[in-house]
Amino acid sequence: MEVKKAERFLLWCTILNLAILCFWFAMVVWNRDLIHQLHGRWFSITPERFDAIHYAGMAFYKILILVFNLTPWLAIRIIKP
């Protein structure tokens, strides 16, 4: 029964993290100028650097989701009787 709980936990972690990633992407795409203005008050960054930072952050976050949520979930699915 514990393996079933771990499997469900990892599945929901994957789903929620992907939802956060999609929300982040949507906010940067649709509200880019507003977010850049907000962060521009605190940090002196160009729009190009702002885009690069968010792109790299989203890529890193996606890799973390794959490594720590999706891969263990798939491993449990493969070995589960």
Short mmCIF file of N, CA, C and O in Angstrom, two decimals:
data_model
loop_
_atom_site.label_atom_id
_atom_site.label_comp_id
_atom_site.label_asym_id
_atom_site.label_seq_id
_atom_site.Cartn_x
_atom_site.Cartn_y
_atom_site.Cartn_z
N MET A 1 0.82 -1.20 0.00
CA MET A 1 0.00 0.00 0.00
C MET A 1 0.86 1.27 0.00
O MET A 1 0.49 2.27 -0.56
N GLU A 2 2.01 1.22 0.64
CA GLU A 2 2.89 2.39 0.70
C GLU A 2 3.43 2.76 -0.68
O GLU A 2 3.63 3.93 -0.98
N VAL A 3 3.68 1.77 -1.51
CA VAL A 3 4.17 2.05 -2.87
C VAL A 3 3.09 2.78 -3.65
O VAL A 3 3.38 3.71 -4.41
N LYS A 4 1.84 2.40 -3.46
CA LYS A 4 0.73 3.06 -4.14
C LYS A 4 0.64 4.53 -3.72
O LYS A 4 0.40 5.41 -4.54
N LYS A 5 0.84 4.79 -2.43
CA LYS A 5 0.82 6.18 -1.94
C LYS A 5 1.97 6.98 -2.54
O LYS A 5 1.79 8.14 -2.92
N ALA A 6 3.14 6.38 -2.59
CA ALA A 6 4.30 7.08 -3.16
C ALA A 6 4.06 7.37 -4.63
O ALA A 6 4.41 8.45 -5.12
N GLU A 7 3.47 6.41 -5.33
CA GLU A 7 3.18 6.60 -6.75
C GLU A 7 2.20 7.76 -6.95
O GLU A 7 2.43 8.64 -7.80
N ARG A 8 1.14 7.78 -6.18
CA ARG A 8 0.15 8.87 -6.30
C ARG A 8 0.77 10.21 -5.91
O ARG A 8 0.51 11.23 -6.55
N PHE A 9 1.60 10.20 -4.87
CA PHE A 9 2.26 11.43 -4.43
C PHE A 9 3.14 12.01 -5.54
O PHE A 9 3.07 13.21 -5.84
N LEU A 10 3.96 11.16 -6.15
CA LEU A 10 4.85 11.63 -7.22
C LEU A 10 4.06 12.09 -8.43
O LEU A 10 4.45 13.07 -9.09
N LEU A 11 2.97 11.41 -8.74
CA LEU A 11 2.14 11.84 -9.87
C LEU A 11 1.56 13.22 -9.62
O LEU A 11 1.62 14.10 -10.48
N TRP A 12 1.03 13.45 -8.41
CA TRP A 12 0.46 14.76 -8.10
C TRP A 12 1.53 15.84 -8.02
O TRP A 12 1.30 16.99 -8.41
N CYS A 13 2.71 15.49 -7.52
CA CYS A 13 3.83 16.45 -7.52
C CYS A 13 4.17 16.86 -8.95
O CYS A 13 4.39 18.04 -9.23
N THR A 14 4.20 15.88 -9.85
CA THR A 14 4.50 16.17 -11.25
C THR A 14 3.45 17.08 -11.86
O THR A 14 3.77 18.08 -12.51
N ILE A 15 2.19 16.76 -11.63
CA ILE A 15 1.09 17.56 -12.18
C ILE A 15 1.13 18.99 -11.65
O ILE A 15 1.02 19.96 -12.42
N LEU A 16 1.28 19.14 -10.35
CA LEU A 16 1.31 20.49 -9.76
C LEU A 16 2.52 21.29 -10.21
O LEU A 16 2.41 22.49 -10.50
N ASN A 17 3.67 20.66 -10.28
CA ASN A 17 4.87 21.37 -10.74
C ASN A 17 4.76 21.78 -12.21
O ASN A 17 5.20 22.87 -12.59
N LEU A 18 4.17 20.92 -13.03
CA LEU A 18 3.96 21.30 -14.43
C LEU A 18 2.95 22.44 -14.55
O LEU A 18 3.09 23.31 -15.42
N ALA A 19 1.95 22.45 -13.68
CA ALA A 19 0.99 23.57 -13.67
C ALA A 19 1.69 24.88 -13.29
O ALA A 19 1.43 25.93 -13.90
N ILE A 20 2.57 24.82 -12.30
CA ILE A 20 3.34 26.01 -11.91
C ILE A 20 4.21 26.47 -13.08
O ILE A 20 4.29 27.68 -13.36
N LEU A 21 4.85 25.53 -13.76
CA LEU A 21 5.69 25.88 -14.91
C LEU A 21 4.87 26.52 -16.02
O LEU A 21 5.28 27.53 -16.60
N CYS A 22 3.69 25.98 -16.30
CA CYS A 22 2.82 26.57 -17.33
C CYS A 22 2.34 27.96 -16.93
O CYS A 22 2.27 28.87 -17.76
N PHE A 23 2.02 28.14 -15.64
CA PHE A 23 1.61 29.46 -15.15
C PHE A 23 2.75 30.46 -15.30
O PHE A 23 2.53 31.60 -15.74
N TRP A 24 3.95 30.06 -14.93
CA TRP A 24 5.13 30.91 -15.06
C TRP A 24 5.32 31.32 -16.51
O TRP A 24 5.51 32.49 -16.83
N PHE A 25 5.25 30.34 -17.42
CA PHE A 25 5.40 30.63 -18.84
C PHE A 25 4.33 31.61 -19.32
O PHE A 25 4.64 32.58 -20.03
N ALA A 26 3.08 31.38 -18.93
CA ALA A 26 1.99 32.25 -19.35
C ALA A 26 2.18 33.68 -18.83
O ALA A 26 1.95 34.65 -19.57
N MET A 27 2.62 33.82 -17.59
CA MET A 27 2.84 35.15 -17.04
C MET A 27 3.95 35.89 -17.77
O MET A 27 3.83 37.09 -18.04
N VAL A 28 5.02 35.19 -18.11
CA VAL A 28 6.13 35.84 -18.81
C VAL A 28 5.72 36.19 -20.24
O VAL A 28 6.09 37.25 -20.75
N VAL A 29 4.93 35.35 -20.88
CA VAL A 29 4.51 35.62 -22.26
C VAL A 29 3.49 36.76 -22.30
O VAL A 29 3.62 37.69 -23.10
N TRP A 30 2.49 36.69 -21.45
CA TRP A 30 1.39 37.67 -21.55
C TRP A 30 1.60 38.94 -20.74
O TRP A 30 0.97 39.96 -21.02
N ASN A 31 2.43 38.90 -19.72
CA ASN A 31 2.66 40.07 -18.87
C ASN A 31 4.14 40.42 -18.76
O ASN A 31 4.60 40.88 -17.72
N ARG A 32 4.86 40.19 -19.83
CA ARG A 32 6.31 40.38 -19.81
C ARG A 32 6.71 41.79 -19.40
O ARG A 32 7.58 41.97 -18.56
N ASP A 33 6.08 42.78 -19.99
CA ASP A 33 6.46 44.17 -19.69
C ASP A 33 6.18 44.54 -18.24
O ASP A 33 6.99 45.20 -17.59
N LEU A 34 5.05 44.10 -17.72
CA LEU A 34 4.70 44.39 -16.33
C LEU A 34 5.70 43.74 -15.37
O LEU A 34 6.18 44.38 -14.43
N ILE A 35 6.03 42.49 -15.63
CA ILE A 35 6.98 41.79 -14.77
C ILE A 35 8.37 42.42 -14.88
O ILE A 35 9.07 42.59 -13.88
N HIS A 36 8.76 42.79 -16.09
CA HIS A 36 10.07 43.44 -16.27
C HIS A 36 10.12 44.78 -15.55
O HIS A 36 11.14 45.13 -14.94
N GLN A 37 9.04 45.55 -15.60
CA GLN A 37 9.01 46.83 -14.88
C GLN A 37 9.14 46.61 -13.38
O GLN A 37 9.87 47.33 -12.70
N LEU A 38 8.42 45.61 -12.88
CA LEU A 38 8.47 45.32 -11.44
C LEU A 38 9.87 44.92 -11.01
O LEU A 38 10.41 45.46 -10.04
N HIS A 39 10.49 44.03 -11.74
CA HIS A 39 11.84 43.60 -11.39
C HIS A 39 12.87 44.67 -11.74
O HIS A 39 13.94 44.71 -11.12
N GLY A 40 12.57 45.50 -12.72
CA GLY A 40 13.47 46.58 -13.09
C GLY A 40 13.65 47.61 -11.99
O GLY A 40 14.67 48.31 -11.95
N ARG A 41 12.69 47.70 -11.10
CA ARG A 41 12.82 48.62 -9.96
C ARG A 41 13.90 48.15 -9.01
O ARG A 41 14.56 48.96 -8.36
N TRP A 42 14.06 46.86 -8.89
CA TRP A 42 15.02 46.30 -7.94
C TRP A 42 16.37 46.00 -8.58
O TRP A 42 17.41 46.13 -7.93
N PHE A 43 16.33 45.55 -9.83
CA PHE A 43 17.56 45.12 -10.51
C PHE A 43 17.66 45.85 -11.85
O PHE A 43 16.68 46.01 -12.55
N SER A 44 18.84 46.21 -12.21
CA SER A 44 19.07 46.87 -13.49
C SER A 44 19.39 45.80 -14.54
O SER A 44 20.54 45.40 -14.70
N ILE A 45 18.34 45.33 -15.23
CA ILE A 45 18.55 44.30 -16.25
C ILE A 45 17.86 44.73 -17.54
O ILE A 45 16.81 45.36 -17.53
N THR A 46 18.48 44.36 -18.64
CA THR A 46 17.91 44.68 -19.95
C THR A 46 16.80 43.68 -20.26
O THR A 46 16.74 42.59 -19.67
N PRO A 47 15.91 44.03 -21.17
CA PRO A 47 14.85 43.09 -21.55
C PRO A 47 15.40 41.76 -22.10
O PRO A 47 14.84 40.70 -21.83
N GLU A 48 16.51 41.82 -22.82
CA GLU A 48 17.11 40.60 -23.35
C GLU A 48 17.62 39.71 -22.23
O GLU A 48 17.44 38.49 -22.24
N ARG A 49 18.26 40.31 -21.25
CA ARG A 49 18.77 39.54 -20.12
C ARG A 49 17.61 39.00 -19.28
O ARG A 49 17.67 37.88 -18.77
N PHE A 50 16.56 39.79 -19.13
CA PHE A 50 15.36 39.35 -18.43
C PHE A 50 14.79 38.09 -19.07
O PHE A 50 14.48 37.11 -18.38
N ASP A 51 14.68 38.11 -20.39
CA ASP A 51 14.18 36.93 -21.12
C ASP A 51 15.09 35.73 -20.93
O ASP A 51 14.62 34.61 -20.71
N ALA A 52 16.40 35.95 -21.00
CA ALA A 52 17.35 34.85 -20.84
C ALA A 52 17.28 34.25 -19.44
O ALA A 52 17.34 33.02 -19.28
N ILE A 53 17.14 35.08 -18.44
CA ILE A 53 17.04 34.59 -17.06
C ILE A 53 15.80 33.73 -16.88
O ILE A 53 15.86 32.64 -16.30
N HIS A 54 14.67 34.21 -17.39
CA HIS A 54 13.43 33.43 -17.25
C HIS A 54 13.47 32.15 -18.07
O HIS A 54 12.99 31.11 -17.63
N TYR A 55 14.04 32.21 -19.25
CA TYR A 55 14.15 31.02 -20.09
C TYR A 55 15.02 29.96 -19.40
O TYR A 55 14.66 28.78 -19.33
N ALA A 56 16.15 30.39 -18.86
CA ALA A 56 17.04 29.46 -18.16
C ALA A 56 16.38 28.93 -16.90
O ALA A 56 16.50 27.73 -16.58
N GLY A 57 15.67 29.79 -16.19
CA GLY A 57 14.97 29.35 -14.97
C GLY A 57 13.90 28.32 -15.27
O GLY A 57 13.78 27.31 -14.56
N MET A 58 13.13 28.54 -16.34
CA MET A 58 12.10 27.57 -16.71
C MET A 58 12.72 26.25 -17.16
O MET A 58 12.21 25.17 -16.84
N ALA A 59 13.82 26.31 -17.89
CA ALA A 59 14.50 25.09 -18.33
C ALA A 59 15.02 24.31 -17.12
O ALA A 59 14.86 23.09 -17.05
N PHE A 60 15.63 24.99 -16.18
CA PHE A 60 16.15 24.34 -14.97
C PHE A 60 15.02 23.72 -14.16
O PHE A 60 15.12 22.59 -13.68
N TYR A 61 13.93 24.45 -14.00
CA TYR A 61 12.77 23.96 -13.25
C TYR A 61 12.18 22.72 -13.93
O TYR A 61 11.82 21.74 -13.26
N LYS A 62 12.12 22.73 -15.25
CA LYS A 62 11.60 21.58 -15.99
C LYS A 62 12.50 20.36 -15.79
O LYS A 62 12.00 19.25 -15.61
N ILE A 63 13.80 20.56 -15.81
CA ILE A 63 14.73 19.45 -15.58
C ILE A 63 14.54 18.89 -14.17
O ILE A 63 14.54 17.67 -13.96
N LEU A 64 14.36 19.77 -13.18
CA LEU A 64 14.12 19.30 -11.82
C LEU A 64 12.84 18.48 -11.72
O LEU A 64 12.80 17.47 -11.01
N ILE A 65 11.80 18.91 -12.42
CA ILE A 65 10.54 18.16 -12.43
C ILE A 65 10.77 16.77 -13.02
O ILE A 65 10.31 15.76 -12.47
N LEU A 66 11.49 16.72 -14.12
CA LEU A 66 11.74 15.43 -14.77
C LEU A 66 12.56 14.50 -13.88
O LEU A 66 12.28 13.31 -13.78
N VAL A 67 13.59 15.04 -13.24
CA VAL A 67 14.50 14.21 -12.45
C VAL A 67 13.89 13.78 -11.11
O VAL A 67 14.01 12.61 -10.73
N PHE A 68 13.21 14.69 -10.43
CA PHE A 68 12.76 14.39 -9.07
C PHE A 68 11.30 13.99 -8.95
O PHE A 68 10.89 13.52 -7.88
N ASN A 69 10.49 14.17 -9.98
CA ASN A 69 9.08 13.79 -9.91
C ASN A 69 8.72 12.74 -10.94
O ASN A 69 8.23 11.67 -10.59
N LEU A 70 8.95 13.05 -12.20
CA LEU A 70 8.49 12.16 -13.27
C LEU A 70 9.29 10.87 -13.34
O LEU A 70 8.71 9.78 -13.46
N THR A 71 10.60 10.95 -13.26
CA THR A 71 11.43 9.74 -13.36
C THR A 71 11.16 8.75 -12.22
O THR A 71 10.97 7.56 -12.48
N PRO A 72 11.09 9.20 -10.95
CA PRO A 72 10.75 8.23 -9.90
C PRO A 72 9.34 7.64 -10.07
O PRO A 72 9.13 6.46 -9.81
N TRP A 73 8.40 8.45 -10.53
CA TRP A 73 7.05 7.95 -10.77
C TRP A 73 7.07 6.86 -11.85
O TRP A 73 6.44 5.81 -11.68
N LEU A 74 7.80 7.11 -12.93
CA LEU A 74 7.91 6.10 -13.99
C LEU A 74 8.60 4.84 -13.49
O LEU A 74 8.20 3.73 -13.84
N ALA A 75 9.62 4.99 -12.66
CA ALA A 75 10.32 3.82 -12.11
C ALA A 75 9.38 2.98 -11.26
O ALA A 75 9.38 1.75 -11.35
N ILE A 76 8.58 3.64 -10.44
CA ILE A 76 7.61 2.89 -9.63
C ILE A 76 6.59 2.19 -10.52
O ILE A 76 6.23 1.04 -10.27
N ARG A 77 6.14 2.87 -11.55
CA ARG A 77 5.18 2.25 -12.48
C ARG A 77 5.76 1.02 -13.17
O ARG A 77 5.07 0.05 -13.42
N ILE A 78 7.04 1.07 -13.49
CA ILE A 78 7.69 -0.04 -14.20
C ILE A 78 7.85 -1.26 -13.27
O ILE A 78 7.58 -2.38 -13.68
N ILE A 79 8.27 -1.02 -12.02
CA ILE A 79 8.55 -2.15 -11.13
C ILE A 79 7.34 -2.63 -10.35
O ILE A 79 7.38 -3.68 -9.74
N LYS A 80 6.25 -1.87 -10.38
CA LYS A 80 5.06 -2.23 -9.61
C LYS A 80 4.47 -3.53 -10.16
O LYS A 80 4.32 -3.67 -11.36
N PRO A 81 4.13 -4.46 -9.26
CA PRO A 81 3.55 -5.74 -9.73
C PRO A 81 2.18 -5.59 -10.34
O PRO A 81 1.44 -4.74 -10.07
#
